[in-house]
Structures are given as structure tokens and as C-alpha cells.
Short mmCIF file of C-alpha atoms in Angstrom, two decimals:
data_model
loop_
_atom_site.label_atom_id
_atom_site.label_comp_id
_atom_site.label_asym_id
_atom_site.label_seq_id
_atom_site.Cartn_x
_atom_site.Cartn_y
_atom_site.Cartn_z
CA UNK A 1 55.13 56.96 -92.50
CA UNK A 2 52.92 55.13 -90.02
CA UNK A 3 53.18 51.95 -92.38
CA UNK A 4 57.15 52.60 -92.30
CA UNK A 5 57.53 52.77 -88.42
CA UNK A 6 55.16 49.74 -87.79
CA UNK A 7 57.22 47.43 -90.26
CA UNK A 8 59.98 48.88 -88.86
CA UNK A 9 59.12 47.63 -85.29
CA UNK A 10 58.34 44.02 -86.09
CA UNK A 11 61.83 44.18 -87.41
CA UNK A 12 62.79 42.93 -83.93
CA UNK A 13 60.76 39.53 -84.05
CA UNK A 14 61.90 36.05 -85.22
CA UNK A 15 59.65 33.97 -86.66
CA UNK A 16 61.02 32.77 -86.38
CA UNK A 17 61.54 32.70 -85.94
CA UNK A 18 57.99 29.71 -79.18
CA UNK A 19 54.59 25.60 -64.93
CA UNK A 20 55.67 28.97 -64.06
CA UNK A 21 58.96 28.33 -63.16
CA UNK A 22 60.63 29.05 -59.41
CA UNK A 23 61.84 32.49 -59.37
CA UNK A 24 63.84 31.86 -56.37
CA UNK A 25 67.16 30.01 -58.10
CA UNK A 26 70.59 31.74 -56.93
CA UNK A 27 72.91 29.39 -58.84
CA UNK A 28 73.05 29.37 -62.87
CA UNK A 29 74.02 26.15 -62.72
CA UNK A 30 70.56 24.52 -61.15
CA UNK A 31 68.08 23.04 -63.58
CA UNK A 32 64.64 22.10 -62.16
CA UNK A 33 64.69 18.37 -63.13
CA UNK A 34 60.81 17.25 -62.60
CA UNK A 35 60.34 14.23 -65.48
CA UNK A 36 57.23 12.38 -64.73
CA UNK A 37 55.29 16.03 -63.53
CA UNK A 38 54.23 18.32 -64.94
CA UNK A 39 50.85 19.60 -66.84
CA UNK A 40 50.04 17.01 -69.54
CA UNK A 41 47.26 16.02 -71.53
CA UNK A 42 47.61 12.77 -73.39
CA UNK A 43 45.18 12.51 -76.39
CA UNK A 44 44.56 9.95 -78.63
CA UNK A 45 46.95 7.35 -77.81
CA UNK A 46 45.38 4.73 -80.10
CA UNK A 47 46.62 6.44 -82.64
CA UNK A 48 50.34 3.91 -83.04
CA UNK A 49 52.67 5.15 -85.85
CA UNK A 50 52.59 2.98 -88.69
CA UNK A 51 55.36 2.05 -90.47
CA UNK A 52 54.26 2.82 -93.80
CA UNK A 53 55.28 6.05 -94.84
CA UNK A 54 59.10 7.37 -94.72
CA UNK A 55 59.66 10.07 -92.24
CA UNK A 56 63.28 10.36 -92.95
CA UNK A 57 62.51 14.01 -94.29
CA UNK A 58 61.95 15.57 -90.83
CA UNK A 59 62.07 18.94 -90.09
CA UNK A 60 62.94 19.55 -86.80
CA UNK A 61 64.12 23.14 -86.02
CA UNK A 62 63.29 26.45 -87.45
CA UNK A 63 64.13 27.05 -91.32
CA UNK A 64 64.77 22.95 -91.63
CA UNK A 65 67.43 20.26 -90.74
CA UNK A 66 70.26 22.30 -91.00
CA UNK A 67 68.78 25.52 -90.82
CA UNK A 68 69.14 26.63 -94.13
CA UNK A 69 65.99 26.60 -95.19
CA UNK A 70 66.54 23.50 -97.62
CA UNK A 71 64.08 19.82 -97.45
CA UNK A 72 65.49 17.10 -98.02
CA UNK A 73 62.58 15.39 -99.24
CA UNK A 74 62.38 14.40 -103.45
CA UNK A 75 59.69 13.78 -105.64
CA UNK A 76 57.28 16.17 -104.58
CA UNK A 77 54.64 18.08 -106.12
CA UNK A 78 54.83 21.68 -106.90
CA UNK A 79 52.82 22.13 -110.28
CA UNK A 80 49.48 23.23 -108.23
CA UNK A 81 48.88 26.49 -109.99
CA UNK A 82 47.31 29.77 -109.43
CA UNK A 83 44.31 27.25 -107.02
CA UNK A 84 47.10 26.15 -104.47
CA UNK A 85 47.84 22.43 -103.27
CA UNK A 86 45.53 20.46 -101.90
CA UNK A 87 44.82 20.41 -97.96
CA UNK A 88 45.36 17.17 -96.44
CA UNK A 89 44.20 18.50 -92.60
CA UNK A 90 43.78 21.96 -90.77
CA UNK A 91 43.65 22.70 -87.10
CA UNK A 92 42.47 25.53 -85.07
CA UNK A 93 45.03 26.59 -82.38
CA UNK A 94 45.92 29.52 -80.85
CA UNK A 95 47.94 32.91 -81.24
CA UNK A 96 51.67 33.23 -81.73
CA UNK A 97 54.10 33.03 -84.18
CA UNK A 98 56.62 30.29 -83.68
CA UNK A 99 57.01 27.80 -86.61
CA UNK A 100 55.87 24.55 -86.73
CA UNK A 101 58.50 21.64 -86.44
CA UNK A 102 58.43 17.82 -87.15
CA UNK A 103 60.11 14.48 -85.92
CA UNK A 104 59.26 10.97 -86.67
CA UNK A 105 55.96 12.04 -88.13
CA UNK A 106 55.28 14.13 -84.74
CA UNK A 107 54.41 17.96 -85.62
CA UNK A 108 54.83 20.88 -82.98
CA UNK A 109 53.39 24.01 -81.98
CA UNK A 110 53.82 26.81 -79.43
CA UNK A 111 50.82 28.55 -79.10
CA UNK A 112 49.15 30.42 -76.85
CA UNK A 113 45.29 30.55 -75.89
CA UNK A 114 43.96 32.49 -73.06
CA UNK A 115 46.59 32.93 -70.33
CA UNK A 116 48.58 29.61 -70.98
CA UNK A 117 50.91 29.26 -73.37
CA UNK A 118 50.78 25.40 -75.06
CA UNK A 119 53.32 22.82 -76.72
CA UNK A 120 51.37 20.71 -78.76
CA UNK A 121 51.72 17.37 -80.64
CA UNK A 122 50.18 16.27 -83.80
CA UNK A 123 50.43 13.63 -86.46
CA UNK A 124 51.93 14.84 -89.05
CA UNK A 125 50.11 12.64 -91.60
CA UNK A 126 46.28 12.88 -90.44
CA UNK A 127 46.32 15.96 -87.60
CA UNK A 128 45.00 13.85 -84.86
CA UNK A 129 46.32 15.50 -81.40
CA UNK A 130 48.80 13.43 -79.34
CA UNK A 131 49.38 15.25 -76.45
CA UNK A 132 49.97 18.93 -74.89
CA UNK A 133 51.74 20.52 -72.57
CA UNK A 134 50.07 23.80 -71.35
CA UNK A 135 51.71 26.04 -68.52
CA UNK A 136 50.78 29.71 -67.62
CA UNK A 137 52.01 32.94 -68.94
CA UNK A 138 51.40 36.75 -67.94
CA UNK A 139 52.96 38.13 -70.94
CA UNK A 140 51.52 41.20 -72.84
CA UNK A 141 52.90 42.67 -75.91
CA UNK A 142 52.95 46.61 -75.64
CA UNK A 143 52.69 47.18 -79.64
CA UNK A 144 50.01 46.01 -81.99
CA UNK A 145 51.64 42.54 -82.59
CA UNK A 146 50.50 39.07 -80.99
CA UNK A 147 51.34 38.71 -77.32
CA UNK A 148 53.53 35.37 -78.18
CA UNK A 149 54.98 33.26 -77.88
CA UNK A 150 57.49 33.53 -80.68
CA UNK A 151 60.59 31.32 -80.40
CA UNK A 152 60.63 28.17 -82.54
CA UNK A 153 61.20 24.82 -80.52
CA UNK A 154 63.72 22.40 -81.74
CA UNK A 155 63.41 18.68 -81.72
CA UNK A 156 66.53 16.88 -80.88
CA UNK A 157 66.42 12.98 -80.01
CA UNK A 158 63.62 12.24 -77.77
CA UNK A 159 63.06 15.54 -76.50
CA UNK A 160 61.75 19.27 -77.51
CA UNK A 161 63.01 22.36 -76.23
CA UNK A 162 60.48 25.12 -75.84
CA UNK A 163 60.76 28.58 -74.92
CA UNK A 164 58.30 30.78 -74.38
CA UNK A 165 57.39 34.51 -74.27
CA UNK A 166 58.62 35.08 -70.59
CA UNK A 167 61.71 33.20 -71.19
CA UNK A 168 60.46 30.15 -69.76
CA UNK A 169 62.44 26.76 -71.51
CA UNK A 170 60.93 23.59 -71.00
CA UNK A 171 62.16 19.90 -72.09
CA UNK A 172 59.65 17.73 -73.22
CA UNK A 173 59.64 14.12 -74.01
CA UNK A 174 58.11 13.57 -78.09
CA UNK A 175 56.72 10.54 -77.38
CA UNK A 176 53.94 11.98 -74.70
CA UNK A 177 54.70 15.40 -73.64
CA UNK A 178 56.33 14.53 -70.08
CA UNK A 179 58.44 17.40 -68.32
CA UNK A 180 62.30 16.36 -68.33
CA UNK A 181 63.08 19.87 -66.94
CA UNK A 182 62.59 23.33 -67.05
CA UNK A 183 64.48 26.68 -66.91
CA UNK A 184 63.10 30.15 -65.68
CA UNK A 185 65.26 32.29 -67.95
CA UNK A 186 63.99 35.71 -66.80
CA UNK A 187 64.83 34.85 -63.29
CA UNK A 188 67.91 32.88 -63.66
CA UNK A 189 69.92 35.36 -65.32
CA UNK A 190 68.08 38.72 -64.74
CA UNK A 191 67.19 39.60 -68.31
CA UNK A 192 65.85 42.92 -68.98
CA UNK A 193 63.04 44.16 -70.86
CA UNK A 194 62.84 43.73 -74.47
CA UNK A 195 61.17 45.34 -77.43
CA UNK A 196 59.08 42.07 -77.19
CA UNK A 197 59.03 39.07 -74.81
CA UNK A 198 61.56 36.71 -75.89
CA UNK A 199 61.87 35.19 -79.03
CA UNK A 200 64.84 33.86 -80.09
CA UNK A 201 65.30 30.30 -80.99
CA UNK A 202 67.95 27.68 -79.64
CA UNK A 203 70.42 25.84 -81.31
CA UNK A 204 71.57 22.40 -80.98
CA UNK A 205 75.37 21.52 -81.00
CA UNK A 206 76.25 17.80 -79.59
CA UNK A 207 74.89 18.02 -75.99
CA UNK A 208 74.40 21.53 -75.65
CA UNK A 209 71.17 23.91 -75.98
CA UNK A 210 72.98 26.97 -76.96
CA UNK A 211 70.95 30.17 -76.79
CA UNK A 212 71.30 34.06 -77.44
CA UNK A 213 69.04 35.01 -74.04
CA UNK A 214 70.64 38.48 -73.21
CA UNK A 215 71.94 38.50 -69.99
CA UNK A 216 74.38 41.09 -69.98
CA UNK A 217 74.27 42.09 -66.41
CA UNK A 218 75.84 38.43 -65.78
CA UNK A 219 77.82 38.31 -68.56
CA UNK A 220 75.71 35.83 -70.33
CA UNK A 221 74.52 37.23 -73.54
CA UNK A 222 74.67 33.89 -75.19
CA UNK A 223 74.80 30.44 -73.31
CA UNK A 224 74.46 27.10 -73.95
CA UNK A 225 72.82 24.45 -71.49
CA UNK A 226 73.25 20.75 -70.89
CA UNK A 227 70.24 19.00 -73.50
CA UNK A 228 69.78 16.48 -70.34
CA UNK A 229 69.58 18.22 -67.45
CA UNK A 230 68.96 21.69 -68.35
CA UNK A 231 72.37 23.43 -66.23
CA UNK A 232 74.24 26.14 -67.35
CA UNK A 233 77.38 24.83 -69.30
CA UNK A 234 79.00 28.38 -70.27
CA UNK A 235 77.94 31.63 -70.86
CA UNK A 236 79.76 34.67 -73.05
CA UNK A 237 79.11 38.38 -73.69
CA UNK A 238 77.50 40.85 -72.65
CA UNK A 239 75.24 41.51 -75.50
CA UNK A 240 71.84 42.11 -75.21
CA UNK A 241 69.21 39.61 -76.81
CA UNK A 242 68.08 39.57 -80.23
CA UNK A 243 65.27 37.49 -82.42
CA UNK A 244 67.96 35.87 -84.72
CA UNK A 245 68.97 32.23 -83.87
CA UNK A 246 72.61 31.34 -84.25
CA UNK A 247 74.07 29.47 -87.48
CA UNK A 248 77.09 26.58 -87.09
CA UNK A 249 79.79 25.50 -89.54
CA UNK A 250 83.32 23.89 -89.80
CA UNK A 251 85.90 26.46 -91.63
CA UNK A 252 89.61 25.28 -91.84
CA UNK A 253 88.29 22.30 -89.33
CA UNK A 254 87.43 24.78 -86.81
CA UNK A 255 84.10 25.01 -85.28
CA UNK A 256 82.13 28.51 -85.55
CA UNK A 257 79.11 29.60 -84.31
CA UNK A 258 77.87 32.49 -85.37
CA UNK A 259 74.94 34.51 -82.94
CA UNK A 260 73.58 37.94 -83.81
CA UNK A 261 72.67 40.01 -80.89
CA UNK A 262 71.47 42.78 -80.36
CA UNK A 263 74.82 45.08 -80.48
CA UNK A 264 76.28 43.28 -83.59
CA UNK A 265 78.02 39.59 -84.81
CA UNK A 266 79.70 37.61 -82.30
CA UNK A 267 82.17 34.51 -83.53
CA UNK A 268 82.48 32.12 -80.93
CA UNK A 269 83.72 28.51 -80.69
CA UNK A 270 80.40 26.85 -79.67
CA UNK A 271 82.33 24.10 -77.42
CA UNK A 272 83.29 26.22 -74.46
CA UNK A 273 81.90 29.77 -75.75
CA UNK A 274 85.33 31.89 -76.33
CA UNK A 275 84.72 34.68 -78.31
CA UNK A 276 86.94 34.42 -81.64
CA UNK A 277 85.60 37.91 -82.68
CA UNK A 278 83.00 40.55 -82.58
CA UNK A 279 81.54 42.99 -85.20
CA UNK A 280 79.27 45.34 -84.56
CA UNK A 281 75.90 45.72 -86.54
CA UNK A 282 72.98 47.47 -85.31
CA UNK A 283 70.05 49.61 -86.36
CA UNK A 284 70.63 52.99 -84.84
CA UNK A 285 66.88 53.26 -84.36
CA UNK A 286 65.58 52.71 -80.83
CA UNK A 287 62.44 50.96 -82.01
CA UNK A 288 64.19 48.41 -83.87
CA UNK A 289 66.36 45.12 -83.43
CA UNK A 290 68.32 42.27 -85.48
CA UNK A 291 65.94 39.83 -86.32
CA UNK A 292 67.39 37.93 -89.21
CA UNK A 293 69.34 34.86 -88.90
CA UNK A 294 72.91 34.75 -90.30
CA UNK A 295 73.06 33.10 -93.33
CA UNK A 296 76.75 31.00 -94.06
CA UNK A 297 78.15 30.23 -97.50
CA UNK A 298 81.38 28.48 -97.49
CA UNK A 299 83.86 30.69 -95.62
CA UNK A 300 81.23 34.16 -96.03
CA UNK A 301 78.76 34.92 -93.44
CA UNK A 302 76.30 37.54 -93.93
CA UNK A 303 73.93 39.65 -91.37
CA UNK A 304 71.46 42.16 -92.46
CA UNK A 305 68.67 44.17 -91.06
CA UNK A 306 65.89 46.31 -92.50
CA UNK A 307 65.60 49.31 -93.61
CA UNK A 308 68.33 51.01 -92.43
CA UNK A 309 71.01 49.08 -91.50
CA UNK A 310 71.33 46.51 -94.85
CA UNK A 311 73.58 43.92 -95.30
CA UNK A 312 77.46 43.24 -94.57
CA UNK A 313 79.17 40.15 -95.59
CA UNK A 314 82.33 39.17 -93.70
CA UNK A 315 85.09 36.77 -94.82
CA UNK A 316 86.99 34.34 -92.90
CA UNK A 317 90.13 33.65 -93.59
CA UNK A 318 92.47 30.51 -92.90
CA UNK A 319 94.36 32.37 -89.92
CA UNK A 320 91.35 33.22 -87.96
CA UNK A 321 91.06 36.78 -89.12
CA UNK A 322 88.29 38.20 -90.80
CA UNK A 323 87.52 41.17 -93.30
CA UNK A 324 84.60 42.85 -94.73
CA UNK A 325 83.68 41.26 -98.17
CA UNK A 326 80.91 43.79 -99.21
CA UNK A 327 78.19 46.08 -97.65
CA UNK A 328 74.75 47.23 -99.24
CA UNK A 329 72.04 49.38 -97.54
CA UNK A 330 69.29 48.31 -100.04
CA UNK A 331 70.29 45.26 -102.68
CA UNK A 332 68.86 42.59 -99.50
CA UNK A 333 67.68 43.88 -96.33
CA UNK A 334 65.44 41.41 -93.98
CA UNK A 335 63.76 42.68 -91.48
CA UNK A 336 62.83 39.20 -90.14
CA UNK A 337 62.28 35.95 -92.79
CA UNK A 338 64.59 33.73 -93.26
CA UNK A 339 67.72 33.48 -96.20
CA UNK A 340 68.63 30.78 -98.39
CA UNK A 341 71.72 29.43 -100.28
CA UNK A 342 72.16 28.01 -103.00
CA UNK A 343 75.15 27.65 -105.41
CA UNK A 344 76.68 30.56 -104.21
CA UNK A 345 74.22 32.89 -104.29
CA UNK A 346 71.95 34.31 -101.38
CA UNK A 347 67.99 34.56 -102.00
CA UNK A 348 65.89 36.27 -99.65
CA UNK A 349 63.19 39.27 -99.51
CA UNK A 350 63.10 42.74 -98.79
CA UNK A 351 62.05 45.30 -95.75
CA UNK A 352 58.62 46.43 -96.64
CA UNK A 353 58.55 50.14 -97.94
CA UNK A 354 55.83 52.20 -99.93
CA UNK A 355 56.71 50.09 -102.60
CA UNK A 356 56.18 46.92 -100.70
CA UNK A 357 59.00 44.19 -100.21
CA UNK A 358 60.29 41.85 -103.03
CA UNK A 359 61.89 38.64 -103.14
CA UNK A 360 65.66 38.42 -104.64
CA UNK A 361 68.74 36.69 -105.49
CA UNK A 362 72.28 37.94 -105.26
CA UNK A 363 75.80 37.22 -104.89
CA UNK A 364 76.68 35.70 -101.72
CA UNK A 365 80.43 36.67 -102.07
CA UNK A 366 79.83 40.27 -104.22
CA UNK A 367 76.26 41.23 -102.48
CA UNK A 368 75.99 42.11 -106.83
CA UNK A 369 72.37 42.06 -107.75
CA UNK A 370 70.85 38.75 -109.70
CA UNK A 371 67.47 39.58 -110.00
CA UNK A 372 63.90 40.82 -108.19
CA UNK A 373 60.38 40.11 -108.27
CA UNK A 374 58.01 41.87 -106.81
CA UNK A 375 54.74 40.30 -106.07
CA UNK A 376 51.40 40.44 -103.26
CA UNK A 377 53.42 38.25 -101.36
CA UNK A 378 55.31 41.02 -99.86
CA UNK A 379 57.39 39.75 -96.90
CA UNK A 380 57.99 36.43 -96.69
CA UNK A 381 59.75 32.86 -95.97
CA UNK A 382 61.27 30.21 -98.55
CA UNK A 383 61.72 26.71 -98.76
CA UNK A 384 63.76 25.33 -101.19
CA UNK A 385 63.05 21.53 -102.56
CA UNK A 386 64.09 19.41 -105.39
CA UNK A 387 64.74 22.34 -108.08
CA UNK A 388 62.24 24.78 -106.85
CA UNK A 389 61.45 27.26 -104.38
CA UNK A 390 58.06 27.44 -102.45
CA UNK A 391 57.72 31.21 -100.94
CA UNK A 392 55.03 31.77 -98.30
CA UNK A 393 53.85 35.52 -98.09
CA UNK A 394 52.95 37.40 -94.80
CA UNK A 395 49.29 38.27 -96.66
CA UNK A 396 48.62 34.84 -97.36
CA UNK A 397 49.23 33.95 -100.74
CA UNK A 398 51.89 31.11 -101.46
CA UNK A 399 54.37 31.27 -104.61
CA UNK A 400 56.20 28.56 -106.27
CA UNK A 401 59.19 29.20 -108.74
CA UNK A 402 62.36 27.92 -110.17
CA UNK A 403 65.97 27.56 -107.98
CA UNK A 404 67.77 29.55 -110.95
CA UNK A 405 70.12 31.93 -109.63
CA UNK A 406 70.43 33.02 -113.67
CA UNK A 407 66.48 34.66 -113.66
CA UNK A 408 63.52 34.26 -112.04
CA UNK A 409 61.60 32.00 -113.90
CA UNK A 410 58.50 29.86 -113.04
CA UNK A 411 57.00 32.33 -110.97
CA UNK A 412 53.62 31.33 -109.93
CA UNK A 413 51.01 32.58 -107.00
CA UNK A 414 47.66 31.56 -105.75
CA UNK A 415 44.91 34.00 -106.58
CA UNK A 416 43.71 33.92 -103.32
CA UNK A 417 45.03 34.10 -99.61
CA UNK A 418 45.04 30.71 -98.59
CA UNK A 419 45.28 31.68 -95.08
CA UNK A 420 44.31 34.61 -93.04
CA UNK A 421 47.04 37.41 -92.38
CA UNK A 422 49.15 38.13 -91.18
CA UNK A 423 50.84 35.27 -91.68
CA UNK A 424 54.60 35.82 -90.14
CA UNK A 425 55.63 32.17 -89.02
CA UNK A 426 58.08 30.44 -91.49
CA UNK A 427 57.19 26.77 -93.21
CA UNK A 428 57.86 23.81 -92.62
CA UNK A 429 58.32 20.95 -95.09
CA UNK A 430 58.13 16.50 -94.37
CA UNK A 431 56.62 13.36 -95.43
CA UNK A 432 55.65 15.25 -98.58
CA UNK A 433 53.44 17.73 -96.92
CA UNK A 434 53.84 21.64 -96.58
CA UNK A 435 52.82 22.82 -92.82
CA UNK A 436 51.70 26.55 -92.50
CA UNK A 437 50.21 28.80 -89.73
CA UNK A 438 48.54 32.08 -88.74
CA UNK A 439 47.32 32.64 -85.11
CA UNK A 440 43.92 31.04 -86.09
CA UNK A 441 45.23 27.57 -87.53
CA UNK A 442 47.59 25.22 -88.97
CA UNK A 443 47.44 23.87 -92.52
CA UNK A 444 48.84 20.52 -93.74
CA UNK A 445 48.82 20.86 -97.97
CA UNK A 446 49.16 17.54 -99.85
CA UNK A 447 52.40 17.60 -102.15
CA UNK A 448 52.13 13.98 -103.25
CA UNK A 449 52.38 14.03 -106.73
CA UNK A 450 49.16 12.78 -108.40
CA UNK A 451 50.70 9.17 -109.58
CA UNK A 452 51.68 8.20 -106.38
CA UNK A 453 49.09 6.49 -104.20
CA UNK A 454 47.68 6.83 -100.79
CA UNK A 455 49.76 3.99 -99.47
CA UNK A 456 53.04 5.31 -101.14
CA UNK A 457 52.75 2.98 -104.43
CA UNK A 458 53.09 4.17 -107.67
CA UNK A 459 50.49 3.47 -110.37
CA UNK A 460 50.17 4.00 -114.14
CA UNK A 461 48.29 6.74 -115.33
CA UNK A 462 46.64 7.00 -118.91
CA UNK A 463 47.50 8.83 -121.48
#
């Protein structure tokens, strides 16, 4: 029961899913603009980019370019067997668990060591540090989880957005780490207390930063931010914050954004933040909150949350309206990880029971079970590439199988943890290398396939 009610409380974090800033800012529209300040630590600057190796396969938000948890990269190798791929670097850095993210062979990380919470750069081809940005943080995590930070940064252009565990957003430059500006979230728009420090991560649509914060008491449960200076552009609801990030699409050649809060599934039209419609969809439990990012299939969109709660999946229709499509307590219930599409049909894992948690597929637009495995990888995250799916597990262990929605087939794990758990931060996957992370390290695994050459050539091999 103790196992139940512990799983049950990380429920509420996003792996996600990430200067004190002035507390003293009356006006929601006022950005602290300081480029050219700021705490940063240039490293290795010798270190130029080469132009050798294509880095058109960035990854530079949570759960991949368009957030669905597919690479774009081809050709790469996922025949390593029961041993695991090789590593190509590894890092120590510090606690958290925010995802890594990569641009223009740039990689990442929010982490936290000591009392300072860190944004740092790395190659994403050798590991050799670039620069940081460090800035301090007073955050402390009342359950037996990490004390942050949690939200995922997102790379957009020149810059990264960064938000850590007391709500503090900061714009970077990629290239060396400067300070653009910086937001005080907690002070700005008088957010409460959450089950954990804040964790949700930000979206990008055209120049906005649009973010589910949970500022009800100003009527700015969700708002989105000008990418360039940091002001407040609009803000809508009064929901209270969750650890999901939103999810965009075009339907009928309308624009929706879909943000799961805290009280339930809010439809907005991300330009100026009207409200098209609201369901509601919570756990009833006090100790739990949504943490699973909607997932979007063609004019569906589906929320869960686990156990408890489940899964609904609403339909949008050509008029605007909407209608309940199907609901299931048990067939897919996330407490957390992250859901993929694919053809139609919706792969993701389980909440963690007695039994443990298992990774499925089912129909996106009948929620009709496809099939289950069950494995030590227990809760998890997925990236899908070429015709496979790579599954990292919160114990450690890393999975590769086929993208069959007809049977699970292909299914194969490394004997051993390759990293220390828990490991709760989702993958990322560019320039043919897979990144993972605990709070002890970050991993860079070499998926080159074996007839391809250091310098990107192919060469025969014999027979």
C-alpha cells in the first residue's frame, strides 16, 4: 500500500517532463531584460563546431521536435542486444529530472547541485562543456523525490528557455549562455503552493512562450510570453498548475492548443488565449495531479492519469464542438511518461501497481486493447525511430522493439541497469546518438551503425 501511495504521488511530476529574480514587479507585463549580465561561465571555447557531421536531427524540446516523441533521424543502429549500445561520452552533473535537449549539436541540462540550480551546455558529439549558467535556488521538496528542478527547457532559435523549481524562467543565448531576460514566476503572478515546485514545461508557438504556470488568483492559469522580451502577452483560466506541457495542432484550419491543468482539459486558440472549451479531468485524490502530456491523433485528443482516473479520448468535430470518443480506467493510464502515435494507434505504459507497470498499444480512436508487455522496465519513456521503438525504464534497463501496432515483436532488454535509478527523465535522440540521465550523470550511447565511419563515410565490410 505504501508502494501504491508513493507511485501515486510522483504522479504529479513531469519529466518531463527544468539570479534570483526581483520579487518586487507590480505589472505582468514587465520582463527584466539584462542581456550581457548575468552569472556565466564560458568553458572551452576552442572547441568551434565543425561542419562535418549533420545536425539536422535536433531535438530541441521535451519528447522531440514536435513533441511526439518521434526522431527524425534514419539509419541508425538499434541491433545492440541484451549488452546495450555503446557509450560515446558520460558526464557527472547534478540532481533533477528535466530532460536533456539538443540544437545545432549543443546539448542542455537543468540541474541542480548544492543550492544553485544550473543550465548547462555540452557538445553533443564529444561532451566537452561550453558554458553554464548557474543562479540560486531555496527550493526543498517535502516528499522523498529530488528537490528539482523538473521542467524541460526548450530551444527555439538562438535562445533557451529555462524554468526552474521556484518558477524562475530565464532566456539564454545557445551560443554562450548570456542572460536575454528573466521572469520571477512565483512573484509575478502569485502562484500558490504545489504538490512539488514547478515543473511544467513551455511550449513554443511563433513568438510566444506559452506556459501552464497556475495563477488562478489572477486569472492566469495558462499564459504565453513574448520569446524576445519575456512580457506577458495573454493570460486565461483560472486553473491551477499541472506537470503536463501543452500539445498544438491545426483541425479544420483552426489552431488548438491543448493544456492539461490541474482541474481538467482546456481548448484554447493559442494566438490570443480564448478558451474554445473546457473538460474536466482530475484525480479525486488530494495527493495526486495530471502529469501526462496530451497526446493528439488527427482530430482525437486523449488525457489520462494514473491509477485512478484513466484515460478519456475526446473528438473534435468540424463545428467546434466536441464529444467523448471513449473512456477506460485501466487499458492506458500514465502517471507521468510520455505517449506516442503512430498509425493510429496510441503506445504508452502503465501506472505502477503490485503487478508493476507495462508498456502497451491501443486504439487511439476506440481506447480497444492491441497488446501488453510487461517487462523490468516498469515505468518508462519511448522514442520512436526509423521502424522501431527504443523504451527507457525508470530502473535502468533500456528496451528496443518493433513499431508494429499488430504485436509486440522484437522485444529486447539489457541484462543490466545501464544507469543508476531511478531514472525518471525522458530521452532524447540526435546526430545518431541516444542522450540519457539520472541525478548522477548523463550518457551519450553511440547508434552509428557499425559500417559507417567516424567521419560519416561509409566503408565495405567483409563477408
Amino acid at each position: 500500500m505504501m508502494l501504491l501511495m508513493k507511485s501515486s504521488i510522483y504522479s504529479t511530476l513531469l519529466l518531463c517532463a527544468l539570479v534570483g529574480c526581483s520579487s518586487e514587479r507590480g505589472d505582468l507585463n514587465t520582463a527584466e531584460n539584462v542581456a550581457g549580465t548575468g552569472a556565466v561561465e564560458l568553458q572551452s571555447k576552442s572547441n568551434e563546431l565543425e561542419p562535418t557531421v549533420d545536425y539536422s536531427g535536433d531535438w530541441p524540446q521535451l519528447f522531440g521536435p514536435e513533441r511526439t516523441c518521434f526522431s527524425q533521424e534514419t539509419d541508425v543502429d538499434t541491433s545492440w542486444g541484451s549488452a546495450g549500445p555503446k557509450v560515446a561520452w558520460r558526464k557527472s552533473i547534478g540532481t533533477g529530472y528535466s530532460s536533456p535537449v539538443i540544437a545545432d549539436c549543443k546539448l542542455i541540462i537543468l540541474h541542480r547541485q548544492g543550492n544553485e540550480e544550473t543550465v548547462q551546455c555540452f557538445r553533443c558529439d564529444n561532451g566537452d562543456s561550453l558554458w553554464s549558467y548557474a543562479y540560486p535556488t531555496e527550493y526543498t521538496c517535502k516528499y522523498e523525490y529530488s528537490h528539482g528542478p523538473y521542467s524541460t527547457p526548450v530551444i527555439a532559435g538562438d535562445c533557451v528557455y529555462a524554468i526552474g523549481a521556484q518558477a524562475q524562467m530565464h532566456c539564454l543565448s545557445l551560443e554562450d549562455g548570456t542572460l536575454k531576460w528573466q521572469r520571477d514566476l512565483q512573484a509575478d503572478f502569485k502562484l500558490g503552493e504545489q504538490l512539488f515546485g514547478f515543473g511544467a514545461s513551455p511550449w513554443i508557438e511563433d513568438d510566444k512562450l506559452i506556459l501552464n504556470i497556475g495563477g488562478a488568483e489572477l486569472h492566469a492559469g495558462i499564459a504565453a510570453f513574448d520569446v524576445h522580451s519575456g512580457a506577458t502577452l495573454w493570460t486565461s483560466t483560472d486553473h491551477r498548475s499541472s506537470y503536463a506541457t501543452p500539445m498544438a495542432t491545426t483541425l479544420f484550419g483552426e489552431r488548438y492548443l491543448f493544456v492539461l491543468t490541474y482541474d481538467g482539459l482546456v481548448a484554447l486558440n493559442p494566438q490570443d488565449g480564448n478558451v474554445r472549451w473546457i473538460e474536466p479531468f482530475k484525480s479525486k485524490s488530494i495527493d495526486t495531479v495530471n502529469a501526462t502530456s496530451p497526446a493528439v491523433w488527427q482530430n482525437h485528443v486523449v488525457v489520462m492519469h494514473g491509477p485512478g482516473a484513466g484515460a478519456k479520448c475526446f473528438k473534435i468535430n468540424e463545428d467546434g464542438s466536441h464529444e467523448l470518443a471513449w473512456r477506460d480506467r485501466r487499458v492506458l493510464d500514465s502517471q507521468f511518461n510520455s505517449l506516442l502515435t503512430y498509425e493510429g494507434f496510441l503506445y504508452g505504459f502503465t501506472a505502477k501497481r503490485e503487478g508493476g507497470s507495462a508498456f502497451r498499444c491501443v486504439d487511439f480512436s476506440t481506447g480497444k486493447l492491441q497488446w501488453s508487455v510487461n517487462s523490468a522496465l516498469q515505468r518508462g519513456s519511448c522514442v520512436a525511430v526509423d521502424d522501431r521503438i527504443i523504451l527507457w525504464g525508470e530502473e535502468g534497463h533500456l528496451a528496443v522493439m518493433d513499431l508494429d501496432p499488430s504485436s509486440a515483436k522484437g522485444f529486447t532488454i539489457t541484462d543490466q541497469s545501464l544507469m543508476e535509478k531511478p531514472c525518471y527523465s525522458a530521452p532524447a535522440l540526435s546526430s545518431k546518438k541516444l542522450f540519457l540521465r539520472n541525478e548522477r550523470q548523463v550518457i551519450a550511447f553511440d547508434l552509428t551503425p557499425s559500417d559507417v565511419s567516424e567521419n560519416g563515410s561509409r566503408y565495405q565490410t567483409s563477408n
